[in-house]
PDB file of C-alpha atoms and ligand atoms in Angstrom:
ATOM      1  CA  MET A  16      66.125 173.357 163.437  1.00 44.00           C
ATOM      2  CA  ILE A  17      62.792 174.571 161.720  1.00 45.00           C
ATOM      3  CA  ARG A  18      60.949 172.500 159.338  1.00 43.00           C
ATOM      4  CA  ARG A  19      60.290 174.958 155.865  1.00 42.00           C
ATOM      5  CA  LYS A  20      56.869 173.812 156.422  1.00 41.00           C
ATOM      6  CA  GLU A  21      56.494 175.659 159.625  1.00 43.00           C
ATOM      7  CA  ILE A  22      56.478 178.355 156.950  1.00 43.00           C
ATOM      8  CA  LYS A  23      53.260 178.356 156.067  1.00 41.00           C
ATOM      9  CA  ASN A  24      52.576 180.089 152.814  1.00 37.00           C
ATOM     10  CA  TYR A  25      55.511 182.066 152.507  1.00 40.00           C
ATOM     11  CA  LEU A  26      56.934 182.318 148.739  1.00 37.00           C
ATOM     12  CA  THR A  27      60.376 180.057 148.240  1.00 40.00           C
ATOM     13  CA  PRO A  28      63.472 180.862 151.012  1.00 42.00           C
ATOM     14  CA  ASP A  29      64.415 183.079 148.395  1.00 45.00           C
ATOM     15  CA  ALA A  30      61.434 185.256 147.703  1.00 44.00           C
ATOM     16  CA  ILE A  31      62.665 186.132 151.343  1.00 49.00           C
ATOM     17  CA  SER A  32      64.738 189.817 151.806  1.00 53.00           C
ATOM     18  CA  GLN A  33      65.116 192.252 154.119  1.00 60.00           C
ATOM     19  CA  ASP A  34      62.925 193.484 152.197  1.00 84.00           C
ATOM     20  CA  ILE A  35      60.535 191.926 154.756  1.00 94.00           C
ATOM     21  CA  LYS A  36      58.368 193.418 157.555  1.00 96.00           C
ATOM     22  CA  PHE A  37      57.110 192.034 160.487  1.00 98.00           C
ATOM     23  CA  ILE A  38      54.244 192.055 163.654  1.00 97.00           C
ATOM     24  CA  ALA A  39      55.099 190.935 166.652  1.00 97.00           C
ATOM     25  CA  ASP A  40      52.599 189.716 168.465  1.00 95.00           C
ATOM     26  CA  ALA A  41      51.870 191.010 172.455  1.00 94.00           C
ATOM     27  CA  MET A  42      53.875 187.835 174.070  1.00 94.00           C
ATOM     28  CA  LEU A  43      56.503 189.272 171.477  1.00 97.00           C
ATOM     29  CA  GLY A  44      57.969 192.715 172.048  1.00 96.00           C
ATOM     30  CA  ARG A  45      61.265 191.516 173.576  1.00 95.00           C
ATOM     31  CA  LEU A  46      61.813 190.382 169.441  1.00 96.00           C
ATOM     32  CA  ALA A  47      60.699 193.206 168.227  1.00 97.00           C
ATOM     33  CA  ARG A  48      63.347 195.337 169.682  1.00 94.00           C
ATOM     34  CA  TRP A  49      65.918 192.533 167.987  1.00 92.00           C
ATOM     35  CA  LEU A  50      64.528 192.390 165.277  1.00 95.00           C
ATOM     36  CA  ARG A  51      64.929 196.299 165.158  1.00 95.00           C
ATOM     37  CA  PHE A  52      67.641 196.426 166.480  1.00 90.00           C
ATOM     38  CA  LEU A  53      69.113 194.506 163.548  1.00 90.00           C
ATOM     39  CA  GLY A  54      67.203 197.055 161.261  1.00 92.00           C
ATOM     40  CA  PHE A  55      64.138 194.772 160.464  1.00 95.00           C
ATOM     41  CA  ASP A  56      60.420 196.903 160.247  1.00 97.00           C
ATOM     42  CA  THR A  57      59.025 195.079 162.551  1.00 98.00           C
ATOM     43  CA  LEU A  58      55.353 196.057 164.731  1.00 98.00           C
ATOM     44  CA  TYR A  59      54.158 195.656 167.916  1.00 97.00           C
ATOM     45  CA  TYR A  60      51.674 196.813 170.321  1.00 94.00           C
ATOM     46  CA  SER A  61      50.978 195.224 173.564  1.00 91.00           C
ATOM     47  CA  GLY A  62      47.757 194.123 174.357  1.00 88.00           C
ATOM     48  CA  ILE A  63      46.770 194.102 170.349  1.00 90.00           C
ATOM     49  CA  SER A  64      43.174 191.689 169.205  1.00 92.00           C
ATOM     50  CA  ASP A  65      43.940 189.252 166.717  1.00 91.00           C
ATOM     51  CA  SER A  66      41.836 190.668 163.698  1.00 91.00           C
ATOM     52  CA  ARG A  67      43.693 193.824 164.794  1.00 94.00           C
ATOM     53  CA  LEU A  68      46.895 192.200 164.497  1.00 95.00           C
ATOM     54  CA  ILE A  69      46.143 190.105 160.966  1.00 94.00           C
ATOM     55  CA  ARG A  70      43.783 193.027 159.423  1.00 94.00           C
ATOM     56  CA  ILE A  71      47.654 195.167 159.879  1.00 96.00           C
ATOM     57  CA  ALA A  72      48.879 192.304 158.429  1.00 95.00           C
ATOM     58  CA  LYS A  73      47.301 191.500 155.258  1.00 94.00           C
ATOM     59  CA  GLU A  74      47.118 195.716 154.316  1.00 95.00           C
ATOM     60  CA  GLN A  75      50.935 196.181 155.267  1.00 96.00           C
ATOM     61  CA  ASP A  76      51.798 192.737 153.788  1.00 94.00           C
ATOM     62  CA  ARG A  77      53.611 191.759 157.112  1.00 96.00           C
ATOM     63  CA  PHE A  78      54.183 188.807 158.349  1.00 96.00           C
ATOM     64  CA  ILE A  79      53.172 187.377 161.779  1.00 97.00           C
ATOM     65  CA  LEU A  80      55.948 186.210 163.936  1.00 97.00           C
ATOM     66  CA  THR A  81      53.069 184.543 167.030  1.00 96.00           C
ATOM     67  CA  ARG A  82      53.387 182.226 169.805  1.00 95.00           C
ATOM     68  CA  ASP A  83      49.406 181.519 169.445  1.00 93.00           C
ATOM     69  CA  THR A  84      48.154 178.289 168.580  1.00 91.00           C
ATOM     70  CA  ARG A  85      45.370 179.512 168.936  1.00 91.00           C
ATOM     71  CA  LEU A  86      46.348 182.472 166.468  1.00 89.00           C
ATOM     72  CA  ILE A  87      47.134 180.498 163.841  1.00 89.00           C
ATOM     73  CA  ARG A  88      44.704 178.114 163.335  1.00 88.00           C
ATOM     74  CA  ILE A  89      41.945 181.101 162.288  1.00 85.00           C
ATOM     75  CA  LYS A  90      41.288 180.253 158.084  1.00 81.00           C
ATOM     76  CA  GLY A  91      43.294 181.813 155.515  1.00 79.00           C
ATOM     77  CA  LEU A  92      45.855 182.688 157.817  1.00 85.00           C
ATOM     78  CA  LYS A  93      49.252 183.057 155.422  1.00 83.00           C
ATOM     79  CA  ASP A  94      52.536 184.127 156.402  1.00 91.00           C
ATOM     80  CA  TYR A  95      52.553 183.164 159.625  1.00 95.00           C
ATOM     81  CA  LEU A  96      55.982 181.786 161.556  1.00 96.00           C
ATOM     82  CA  LEU A  97      55.166 180.181 165.103  1.00 96.00           C
ATOM     83  CA  ILE A  98      57.181 180.886 167.929  1.00 96.00           C
ATOM     84  CA  LYS A  99      58.695 178.217 169.883  1.00 96.00           C
ATOM     85  CA  ALA A 100      61.390 179.281 172.360  1.00 96.00           C
ATOM     86  CA  ASN A 101      60.563 181.426 175.488  1.00 95.00           C
ATOM     87  CA  ASP A 102      63.210 183.590 175.584  1.00 92.00           C
ATOM     88  CA  SER A 103      63.993 186.091 172.935  1.00 92.00           C
ATOM     89  CA  PHE A 104      66.925 185.728 171.802  1.00 90.00           C
ATOM     90  CA  HIS A 105      66.119 182.574 170.557  1.00 92.00           C
ATOM     91  CA  GLN A 106      63.253 183.547 169.545  1.00 96.00           C
ATOM     92  CA  LEU A 107      65.305 185.572 167.272  1.00 94.00           C
ATOM     93  CA  LEU A 108      67.592 183.124 166.131  1.00 91.00           C
ATOM     94  CA  GLU A 109      64.764 181.551 165.355  1.00 94.00           C
ATOM     95  CA  VAL A 110      63.427 183.923 163.223  1.00 95.00           C
ATOM     96  CA  ILE A 111      66.740 183.890 161.590  1.00 92.00           C
ATOM     97  CA  ASP A 112      66.930 180.788 161.135  1.00 90.00           C
ATOM     98  CA  ALA A 113      62.939 179.685 159.800  1.00 94.00           C
ATOM     99  CA  LEU A 114      63.784 182.094 157.452  1.00 93.00           C
ATOM    100  CA  LYS A 115      67.309 182.655 156.607  1.00 89.00           C
ATOM    101  CA  LEU A 116      67.468 185.796 157.347  1.00 89.00           C
ATOM    102  CA  LYS A 117      71.740 186.957 156.210  1.00 82.00           C
ATOM    103  CA  HIS A 118      70.924 189.697 156.360  1.00 84.00           C
ATOM    104  CA  PHE A 119      71.387 193.039 158.742  1.00 85.00           C
ATOM    105  CA  ASP A 120      71.325 196.388 159.192  1.00 85.00           C
ATOM    106  CA  LEU A 121      72.446 197.747 162.925  1.00 82.00           C
ATOM    107  CA  LEU A 122      71.688 201.222 163.970  1.00 82.00           C
ATOM    108  CA  SER A 123      69.118 202.442 160.409  1.00 91.00           C
ATOM    109  CA  ARG A 124      65.739 201.651 163.052  1.00 94.00           C
ATOM    110  CA  CYS A 125      64.435 202.488 166.262  1.00 96.00           C
ATOM    111  CA  VAL A 126      64.949 200.068 169.300  1.00 93.00           C
ATOM    112  CA  LYS A 127      62.297 201.529 170.841  1.00 95.00           C
ATOM    113  CA  CYS A 128      59.299 202.878 168.161  1.00 97.00           C
ATOM    114  CA  ASN A 129      60.675 201.009 165.026  1.00 98.00           C
ATOM    115  CA  GLY A 130      60.669 204.812 163.453  1.00 97.00           C
ATOM    116  CA  ARG A 131      64.091 205.513 159.963  1.00 96.00           C
ATOM    117  CA  LEU A 132      67.351 206.913 162.147  1.00 95.00           C
ATOM    118  CA  SER A 133      69.048 209.728 159.966  1.00 94.00           C
ATOM    119  CA  ARG A 134      72.210 210.778 161.464  1.00 93.00           C
ATOM    120  CA  ILE A 135      73.373 213.781 163.176  1.00 93.00           C
ATOM    121  CA  PHE A 136      76.171 215.945 161.347  1.00 91.00           C
ATOM    122  CA  ASP A 137      75.942 218.776 163.203  1.00 92.00           C
ATOM    123  CA  LYS A 138      77.480 217.411 166.738  1.00 89.00           C
ATOM    124  CA  GLY A 139      75.926 220.239 169.418  1.00 91.00           C
ATOM    125  CA  GLU A 140      72.420 219.887 167.451  1.00 90.00           C
ATOM    126  CA  ILE A 141      72.452 217.326 170.159  1.00 90.00           C
ATOM    127  CA  LYS A 142      74.714 218.904 173.155  1.00 90.00           C
ATOM    128  CA  ASP A 143      71.821 218.869 175.735  1.00 91.00           C
ATOM    129  CA  SER A 144      70.408 215.738 174.294  1.00 90.00           C
ATOM    130  CA  VAL A 145      73.487 212.443 175.802  1.00 91.00           C
ATOM    131  CA  PRO A 146      75.301 212.290 178.496  1.00 91.00           C
ATOM    132  CA  GLU A 147      78.271 214.608 178.610  1.00 93.00           C
ATOM    133  CA  TYR A 148      81.107 211.673 178.636  1.00 90.00           C
ATOM    134  CA  VAL A 149      79.098 210.955 175.605  1.00 89.00           C
ATOM    135  CA  PHE A 150      79.034 213.465 173.557  1.00 91.00           C
ATOM    136  CA  LEU A 151      82.836 214.256 174.592  1.00 91.00           C
ATOM    137  CA  HIS A 152      83.575 211.068 173.376  1.00 89.00           C
ATOM    138  CA  CYS A 153      81.034 210.015 170.616  1.00 87.00           C
ATOM    139  CA  ASN A 154      81.777 211.086 166.946  1.00 87.00           C
ATOM    140  CA  ILE A 155      78.858 209.441 165.437  1.00 88.00           C
ATOM    141  CA  PHE A 156      75.598 210.012 166.582  1.00 92.00           C
ATOM    142  CA  LEU A 157      71.947 209.573 164.489  1.00 93.00           C
ATOM    143  CA  LYS A 158      68.011 210.367 165.617  1.00 95.00           C
ATOM    144  CA  CYS A 159      64.863 208.472 165.266  1.00 96.00           C
ATOM    145  CA  THR A 160      63.273 210.769 162.692  1.00 96.00           C
ATOM    146  CA  ASP A 161      59.773 209.108 164.521  1.00 97.00           C
ATOM    147  CA  CYS A 162      60.315 209.249 168.488  1.00 97.00           C
ATOM    148  CA  GLY A 163      63.597 211.529 168.136  1.00 95.00           C
ATOM    149  CA  ARG A 164      65.512 209.008 170.475  1.00 94.00           C
ATOM    150  CA  ILE A 165      69.339 209.736 169.838  1.00 94.00           C
ATOM    151  CA  TYR A 166      71.894 206.865 169.959  1.00 92.00           C
ATOM    152  CA  TRP A 167      75.411 207.024 169.644  1.00 87.00           C
ATOM    153  CA  GLU A 168      77.833 203.497 168.765  1.00 78.00           C
ATOM    154  CA  GLY A 169      76.956 201.335 172.574  1.00 73.00           C
ATOM    155  CA  SER A 170      73.719 203.359 173.419  1.00 73.00           C
ATOM    156  CA  HIS A 171      72.267 199.451 172.931  1.00 71.00           C
ATOM    157  CA  PRO A 172      72.474 197.971 176.164  1.00 65.00           C
ATOM    158  CA  LYS A 173      75.211 195.770 177.167  1.00 69.00           C
ATOM    159  CA  LYS A 174      73.192 192.558 176.439  1.00 70.00           C
ATOM    160  CA  PHE A 175      72.124 193.596 172.902  1.00 71.00           C
ATOM    161  CA  ARG A 176      76.177 193.771 171.984  1.00 70.00           C
ATOM    162  CA  GLU A 177      77.391 191.155 174.165  1.00 75.00           C
ATOM    163  CA  LYS A 178      74.615 188.812 171.143  1.00 77.00           C
ATOM    164  CA  LEU A 179      75.751 190.529 168.936  1.00 72.00           C
ATOM    165  CA  GLY A 180      77.801 188.484 167.829  1.00 74.00           C
ATOM    166  CA  ASP A 181      76.113 185.790 169.078  1.00 71.00           C
ATOM    167  CA  ILE A 182      73.960 186.187 165.942  1.00 72.00           C
ATOM    168  CA  LEU A 183      75.518 186.886 162.834  1.00 68.00           C
ATOM    169  CA  LYS A 184      78.006 183.722 164.037  1.00 65.00           C
ATOM    170  CA  PHE A 185      74.880 181.959 163.024  1.00 59.00           C
ATOM    171  CA  SER A 186      74.004 183.673 160.037  1.00 58.00           C
ATOM    172  CA  ASN A 187      77.312 182.608 158.685  1.00 56.00           C
ATOM    173  CA  ASP A 188      76.402 178.801 160.022  1.00 56.00           C
ATOM    174  CA  THR A 189      73.290 178.526 157.923  1.00 49.00           C
TER     175      THR A 189
HETATM  176 ZN1  LIG B 338      61.980 206.206 168.287  1.00 51.54          ZN
END
């Protein structure tokens, strides 16, 4: 469990809503994908400098997720969580627990680029973009409004889908 005092300067747990936006440091690429999978607006750039990360967080009112103990010593830094777990799934559970996240919006955000997904109503539109089997057997398709990637039920890696039940159980327990 994460003690509340480890979430620095955040207003109150009640103030944290689904609208929270994140920026993850360069060590947390997989965590960023998990958060997007759950519908959270999460920026991630591999190789981002500390100063740029902090600047973007301030400008866009984003909550910083970091594994860098050096970064959190920077004077005046606020709204951050120091992530302790090594593997991405437990990192995700840390974030959910610390910020008391309960509302997830699956299939709303592109795991790859953080863009918004929009529903495709005319299946014919994506006929050439997905495997034939998928085209024939799936009826719900979504497209990233930024990078154009197509999603369908089951298109996320198997690991994501298997772990999903664990996440929902976890959020109900807390
Ligand atoms: Zn995308």
